[in-house]
């Protein structure tokens, strides 16, 4: 008599992909301790140098970029997924160039504010159009999982835009749907549309709260750059993790049918 093979659990997903997982793993959603460090340390280093020496903009930028470079090189050497850290490094470089050209430390945060504004507009626009962004993304990942089968899952050690489509059992598939977009047209899936809309509103709230707090600090100029940096850290990963958890609570019942 042989034991039946154990079902391998779906890997934890990062970023927005975590909301379609079987269970919510906050640390995995943020990319683990390594992902957190790669996101937070460059900002902490920048605001620390500027706080100690307000005129030392270039050294602050160099220190911040150096930390991002170390994270990128480390992942390349270890042959780990680099999509997130490359995105972070690109953001750091653009932010540094913007601050260097303007000569103002507060300009280091301009690109991040713009990205939050774009995400907010995308969320609100999707709600107005009747295509809630969370539902659209989960449907795309579900379709990708169906197309990819069990041929691997990729790296789950990253956070942010990079997500792992995962296995069939980990997606937010709505029972009885006709294809990944069934929730859009099926009258019986009104509850799914409602939950996706609420989840998208929560995601929009995350970006809106960041802008509400950070924009006035940004407009205050270099005198508030330390407070802006702290706000960016506090309203970054902690708020993101909380928002993803609320979204997961909203959409997880759809997977269970």
Coordinates of C-alpha atoms in Angstrom, one line a residue:
X1 CA 0.0 0.0 0.0
X2 CA 1.5 3.3 -1.0
X3 CA 0.7 6.7 0.3
X4 CA -1.0 9.1 -2.0
X5 CA 1.4 11.9 -3.1
X6 CA 1.2 15.0 -1.1
X7 CA -0.1 18.1 -2.8
X8 CA 2.6 20.7 -3.0
X9 CA 1.3 23.9 -1.5
X10 CA 1.2 26.9 -3.8
X11 CA 4.2 29.2 -3.3
X12 CA 3.5 32.4 -1.4
X13 CA 3.1 35.4 -3.7
X14 CA 4.4 38.9 -3.4
X15 CA 2.9 42.2 -4.1
X16 CA -0.7 42.4 -5.3
X17 CA -0.4 38.7 -6.3
X18 CA -0.8 37.9 -2.5
X19 CA -4.5 38.7 -2.6
X20 CA -5.2 35.7 -4.8
X21 CA -3.3 33.2 -2.6
X22 CA -4.8 30.5 -0.5
X23 CA -3.7 32.3 2.6
X24 CA -2.4 35.7 3.2
X25 CA 1.3 35.9 4.1
X26 CA 2.2 39.5 4.9
X27 CA 6.0 38.9 4.9
X28 CA 5.9 37.2 1.5
X29 CA 3.7 39.9 0.2
X30 CA 6.4 42.4 1.1
X31 CA 9.2 40.3 -0.3
X32 CA 10.4 39.0 3.0
X33 CA 13.0 40.8 5.2
X34 CA 15.2 41.2 2.2
X35 CA 12.6 42.9 0.2
X36 CA 11.7 45.2 3.1
X37 CA 15.4 46.1 3.6
X38 CA 15.8 46.8 -0.2
X39 CA 12.9 49.1 -0.1
X40 CA 13.5 50.9 3.2
X41 CA 17.3 51.2 3.6
X42 CA 17.9 53.5 0.6
X43 CA 15.3 56.0 1.9
X44 CA 16.6 55.8 5.5
X45 CA 20.1 56.4 4.4
X46 CA 19.1 59.4 2.2
X47 CA 17.1 61.1 5.0
X48 CA 19.8 60.3 7.6
X49 CA 22.6 62.0 5.6
X50 CA 20.4 65.0 4.7
X51 CA 19.3 65.3 8.4
X52 CA 22.9 65.4 9.5
X53 CA 24.2 67.6 6.7
X54 CA 21.4 69.5 4.9
X55 CA 23.7 70.7 2.2
X56 CA 25.1 67.2 1.5
X57 CA 22.6 66.3 -1.2
X58 CA 25.1 64.6 -3.5
X59 CA 26.6 62.4 -0.8
X60 CA 23.1 61.5 0.3
X61 CA 22.2 60.5 -3.2
X62 CA 25.4 58.5 -3.6
X63 CA 24.8 56.5 -0.3
X64 CA 21.2 55.8 -1.3
X65 CA 22.2 54.6 -4.8
X66 CA 25.0 52.5 -3.4
X67 CA 22.7 50.6 -1.1
X68 CA 20.3 49.9 -4.0
X69 CA 23.2 48.8 -6.1
X70 CA 24.4 46.3 -3.4
X71 CA 20.9 44.8 -3.4
X72 CA 20.9 44.4 -7.1
X73 CA 24.4 43.0 -7.4
X74 CA 23.7 40.6 -4.5
X75 CA 20.6 39.2 -6.3
X76 CA 22.5 38.9 -9.6
X77 CA 25.3 36.9 -7.9
X78 CA 22.8 34.6 -6.2
X79 CA 20.8 34.3 -9.4
X80 CA 17.6 35.3 -7.7
X81 CA 14.6 37.2 -9.1
X82 CA 15.7 40.7 -9.8
X83 CA 12.5 42.3 -11.3
X84 CA 11.6 44.1 -8.0
X85 CA 15.0 45.2 -7.1
X86 CA 15.8 46.4 -10.7
X87 CA 12.5 48.4 -10.6
X88 CA 13.6 49.8 -7.2
X89 CA 17.1 50.6 -8.5
X90 CA 15.6 52.3 -11.6
X91 CA 13.3 54.4 -9.4
X92 CA 16.2 55.3 -7.2
X93 CA 18.3 56.4 -10.1
X94 CA 15.5 58.5 -11.6
X95 CA 14.7 60.0 -8.2
X96 CA 18.4 60.8 -7.6
X97 CA 18.8 62.5 -11.0
X98 CA 15.7 64.5 -10.4
X99 CA 16.9 65.7 -7.0
X100 CA 20.4 66.4 -8.4
X101 CA 19.1 68.5 -11.3
X102 CA 16.8 70.5 -9.1
X103 CA 19.3 70.8 -6.2
X104 CA 16.5 70.2 -3.7
X105 CA 16.4 67.1 -1.5
X106 CA 12.6 67.0 -1.5
X107 CA 12.7 66.3 -5.3
X108 CA 14.1 62.8 -4.4
X109 CA 10.4 61.9 -3.6
X110 CA 8.8 63.4 -6.7
X111 CA 8.8 60.2 -8.8
X112 CA 7.3 58.2 -6.0
X113 CA 4.5 60.7 -5.6
X114 CA 3.8 60.6 -9.3
X115 CA 3.7 56.8 -9.3
X116 CA 1.1 56.9 -6.4
X117 CA -0.9 59.4 -8.3
X118 CA -0.9 57.2 -11.4
X119 CA -2.0 54.2 -9.4
X120 CA -4.8 56.2 -7.8
X121 CA -6.1 57.4 -11.2
X122 CA -5.9 53.9 -12.5
X123 CA -7.9 52.5 -9.6
X124 CA -10.6 55.3 -9.7
X125 CA -10.8 55.1 -13.5
X126 CA -11.3 51.3 -13.4
X127 CA -14.2 51.8 -11.0
X128 CA -15.8 54.4 -13.2
X129 CA -15.4 52.2 -16.2
X130 CA -16.9 49.2 -14.4
X131 CA -13.7 47.2 -14.6
X132 CA -12.4 47.2 -11.0
X133 CA -8.6 46.9 -11.1
X134 CA -8.3 44.2 -8.5
X135 CA -10.7 42.0 -10.4
X136 CA -8.9 42.6 -13.7
X137 CA -5.5 41.7 -12.2
X138 CA -6.8 38.6 -10.5
X139 CA -8.5 37.5 -13.7
X140 CA -5.3 38.0 -15.6
X141 CA -3.3 36.0 -13.1
X142 CA -5.9 33.3 -13.2
X143 CA -5.7 33.1 -17.0
X144 CA -1.9 33.0 -16.8
X145 CA -2.0 30.2 -14.3
X146 CA -4.3 28.2 -16.6
X147 CA -2.0 28.8 -19.6
X148 CA 1.1 28.0 -17.6
X149 CA -0.1 24.9 -15.9
X150 CA 2.4 23.5 -13.4
X151 CA 5.5 24.4 -15.2
X152 CA 7.0 26.4 -12.4
X153 CA 6.2 29.3 -10.3
X154 CA 9.1 31.7 -10.5
X155 CA 10.6 33.6 -7.6
X156 CA 8.3 34.6 -4.7
X157 CA 10.9 36.6 -2.8
X158 CA 10.0 39.9 -4.4
X159 CA 7.4 42.6 -3.7
X160 CA 5.7 45.2 -5.7
X161 CA 4.7 44.9 -9.4
X162 CA 6.3 41.5 -9.8
X163 CA 3.8 38.7 -9.0
X164 CA 3.8 34.9 -9.3
X165 CA 0.8 33.6 -11.2
X166 CA 0.9 30.5 -9.0
X167 CA -0.9 27.3 -9.3
X168 CA -4.5 26.7 -10.1
X169 CA -5.5 26.1 -6.5
X170 CA -4.0 29.4 -5.4
X171 CA -5.8 31.7 -7.8
X172 CA -8.9 33.7 -7.0
X173 CA -11.1 31.7 -9.4
X174 CA -14.8 32.3 -9.0
X175 CA -16.8 29.1 -9.1
X176 CA -19.2 28.9 -12.0
X177 CA -17.6 31.6 -14.1
X178 CA -17.3 31.2 -17.8
X179 CA -13.7 32.0 -18.3
X180 CA -11.6 34.5 -16.3
X181 CA -14.0 37.4 -17.2
X182 CA -17.2 35.7 -16.2
X183 CA -17.7 37.9 -13.2
X184 CA -18.1 40.9 -15.6
X185 CA -21.2 39.6 -17.4
X186 CA -22.8 36.9 -15.3
X187 CA -25.7 38.3 -13.3
X188 CA -25.2 35.5 -10.7
X189 CA -21.8 37.0 -9.9
X190 CA -23.0 40.4 -8.7
X191 CA -21.3 39.7 -5.4
X192 CA -18.0 39.1 -7.1
X193 CA -18.3 42.5 -8.9
X194 CA -19.2 44.2 -5.6
X195 CA -16.2 42.6 -3.8
X196 CA -13.8 43.5 -6.5
X197 CA -15.1 47.1 -6.5
X198 CA -14.6 47.3 -2.7
X199 CA -11.2 45.8 -3.0
X200 CA -10.2 48.3 -5.7
X201 CA -11.5 51.2 -3.5
X202 CA -9.3 50.0 -0.6
X203 CA -6.3 50.0 -3.0
X204 CA -7.2 53.5 -4.1
X205 CA -7.4 54.5 -0.5
X206 CA -3.8 53.3 0.1
X207 CA -2.5 55.6 -2.7
X208 CA -4.8 58.5 -1.7
X209 CA -3.7 58.4 1.9
X210 CA -0.1 58.5 0.9
X211 CA -0.7 61.6 -1.3
X212 CA -2.8 63.4 1.3
X213 CA 0.0 63.1 3.8
X214 CA 3.1 63.4 1.6
X215 CA 2.1 66.1 -0.8
X216 CA 1.9 68.9 1.8
X217 CA 5.3 67.8 3.2
X218 CA 6.7 67.8 -0.3
X219 CA 5.4 71.3 -1.0
X220 CA 7.0 72.5 2.2
X221 CA 10.4 71.9 0.6
X222 CA 13.7 70.8 2.1
X223 CA 12.7 71.9 5.6
X224 CA 10.3 69.0 5.8
X225 CA 12.4 66.4 3.9
X226 CA 13.1 64.3 7.0
X227 CA 9.4 64.2 7.9
X228 CA 8.6 63.3 4.2
X229 CA 11.1 60.5 4.3
X230 CA 9.6 59.1 7.5
X231 CA 6.1 59.4 6.1
X232 CA 7.2 57.6 3.0
X233 CA 8.5 54.7 5.1
X234 CA 5.5 54.5 7.4
X235 CA 3.0 54.8 4.6
X236 CA 5.0 52.5 2.4
X237 CA 5.3 48.8 3.3
X238 CA 3.2 48.8 6.5
X239 CA 0.2 50.5 4.9
X240 CA 0.7 48.4 1.8
X241 CA 0.6 45.2 3.8
X242 CA -2.5 46.3 5.7
X243 CA -4.3 47.2 2.5
X244 CA -3.4 43.9 0.9
X245 CA -4.7 42.0 3.9
X246 CA -8.1 43.9 3.7
X247 CA -8.3 43.2 0.0
X248 CA -7.5 39.5 0.6
X249 CA -10.3 39.4 3.2
X250 CA -12.7 40.8 0.6
X251 CA -11.8 38.5 -2.4
X252 CA -10.8 35.2 -0.7
X253 CA -14.5 34.1 -0.2
X254 CA -14.9 34.2 -4.0
X255 CA -12.2 31.6 -4.4
X256 CA -14.0 29.3 -2.0
X257 CA -17.2 29.8 -3.9

